[in-house]
Coordinates of C-alpha atoms in Angstrom, one line a residue:
G1 CA 76.7 44.3 71.8
I2 CA 73.6 45.8 72.5
V3 CA 71.5 43.5 74.7
F4 CA 74.6 43.2 77.2
Y5 CA 73.9 47.2 77.2
Q6 CA 71.0 46.6 76.8
W7 CA 70.7 44.9 80.3
W8 CA 74.2 47.0 81.1
S9 CA 71.8 50.1 81.4
S10 CA 68.2 49.3 82.5
D11 CA 68.0 51.5 85.2
T12 CA 69.1 54.3 83.6
L13 CA 67.1 53.7 80.1
A14 CA 64.0 52.7 82.1
M15 CA 63.7 55.8 83.6
K16 CA 64.7 58.1 80.5
A17 CA 62.4 55.9 78.2
M18 CA 59.6 56.8 81.2
R19 CA 61.1 60.8 81.4
A20 CA 61.2 60.3 84.8
R21 CA 64.5 61.9 87.2
E22 CA 65.5 60.1 90.6
V23 CA 63.9 62.8 94.2
T24 CA 65.4 62.7 97.4
P25 CA 63.5 61.5 99.9
E26 CA 63.1 66.0 101.1
E27 CA 61.9 65.9 97.7
A28 CA 58.8 62.9 98.1
P29 CA 59.0 62.1 101.2
E30 CA 55.5 60.6 102.1
L31 CA 56.7 58.2 99.5
H32 CA 60.2 57.3 100.4
G33 CA 58.8 57.0 103.7
M34 CA 57.6 54.3 102.0
I35 CA 59.1 52.5 100.5
D36 CA 61.4 52.4 103.8
R37 CA 58.8 51.2 105.4
L38 CA 58.1 48.1 103.2
C39 CA 61.5 47.2 102.5
A40 CA 62.2 47.2 106.6
M41 CA 59.1 44.8 106.8
A42 CA 60.6 42.7 103.4
D43 CA 64.3 43.2 104.7
M44 CA 65.3 43.7 101.5
P45 CA 67.9 46.9 100.5
K46 CA 66.3 50.3 99.8
P47 CA 65.7 51.2 95.9
R48 CA 66.5 54.0 94.3
V49 CA 63.3 56.2 93.9
G50 CA 62.0 57.9 90.9
V51 CA 59.7 59.8 89.5
A52 CA 57.6 61.1 86.4
D53 CA 55.6 63.7 85.5
L54 CA 52.5 61.5 83.7
D55 CA 48.9 62.2 84.5
I56 CA 49.1 58.3 83.5
P57 CA 48.9 56.3 86.3
N58 CA 52.3 53.6 86.6
A59 CA 54.7 52.6 87.9
F60 CA 57.8 50.0 88.2
A61 CA 60.8 48.2 89.1
T62 CA 64.0 47.1 87.1
G63 CA 67.2 47.1 87.2
R64 CA 69.8 44.5 87.4
S65 CA 71.3 44.2 91.0
P66 CA 70.1 45.8 94.4
E67 CA 73.3 48.7 93.6
R68 CA 71.0 49.7 90.5
A69 CA 67.3 48.7 91.4
V70 CA 64.8 51.5 91.1
V71 CA 61.4 52.0 92.1
C72 CA 59.6 54.4 89.8
V73 CA 55.8 56.2 89.9
T74 CA 54.3 58.8 87.9
T75 CA 52.3 61.7 89.3
G76 CA 49.3 60.9 87.5
I77 CA 49.1 57.8 90.4
L78 CA 50.1 60.1 93.3
G79 CA 47.3 61.7 92.2
K80 CA 44.8 59.3 91.7
L81 CA 45.7 57.0 94.4
T82 CA 45.0 56.5 97.9
A83 CA 48.1 56.7 100.5
E84 CA 46.9 53.2 101.7
E85 CA 46.4 52.4 96.8
I86 CA 50.2 53.5 96.6
K87 CA 51.5 51.0 99.4
A88 CA 49.7 48.6 97.7
V89 CA 51.3 49.7 94.4
A90 CA 54.6 50.0 96.3
A91 CA 54.6 46.5 97.7
Y92 CA 53.6 45.4 94.2
V93 CA 56.0 46.6 92.1
K94 CA 58.9 46.3 94.9
G95 CA 58.1 42.7 94.7
G96 CA 60.1 42.7 91.8
L97 CA 63.5 43.3 92.3
K98 CA 63.7 39.7 94.4

């Protein structure tokens, strides 16, 4: 039962563990635009986008299905990398959703 619950709610648990929140395109237009372009190039559905307010540079993708997928980055990585570097990280992380 516990394993099923962890699988079923993996996206929510990962976001809570990182103290992340889902952001709208209005809150993070550059990040959403980057994810939009990457998904269009890969012919993939767009995942939800999250940001964790942590100084540690990190990014991850999680979710049990395309409908529950989320790509999350920390404010630490947003503050330390250039737009091109973030794009490369997001492409790598997003690739884990396939």
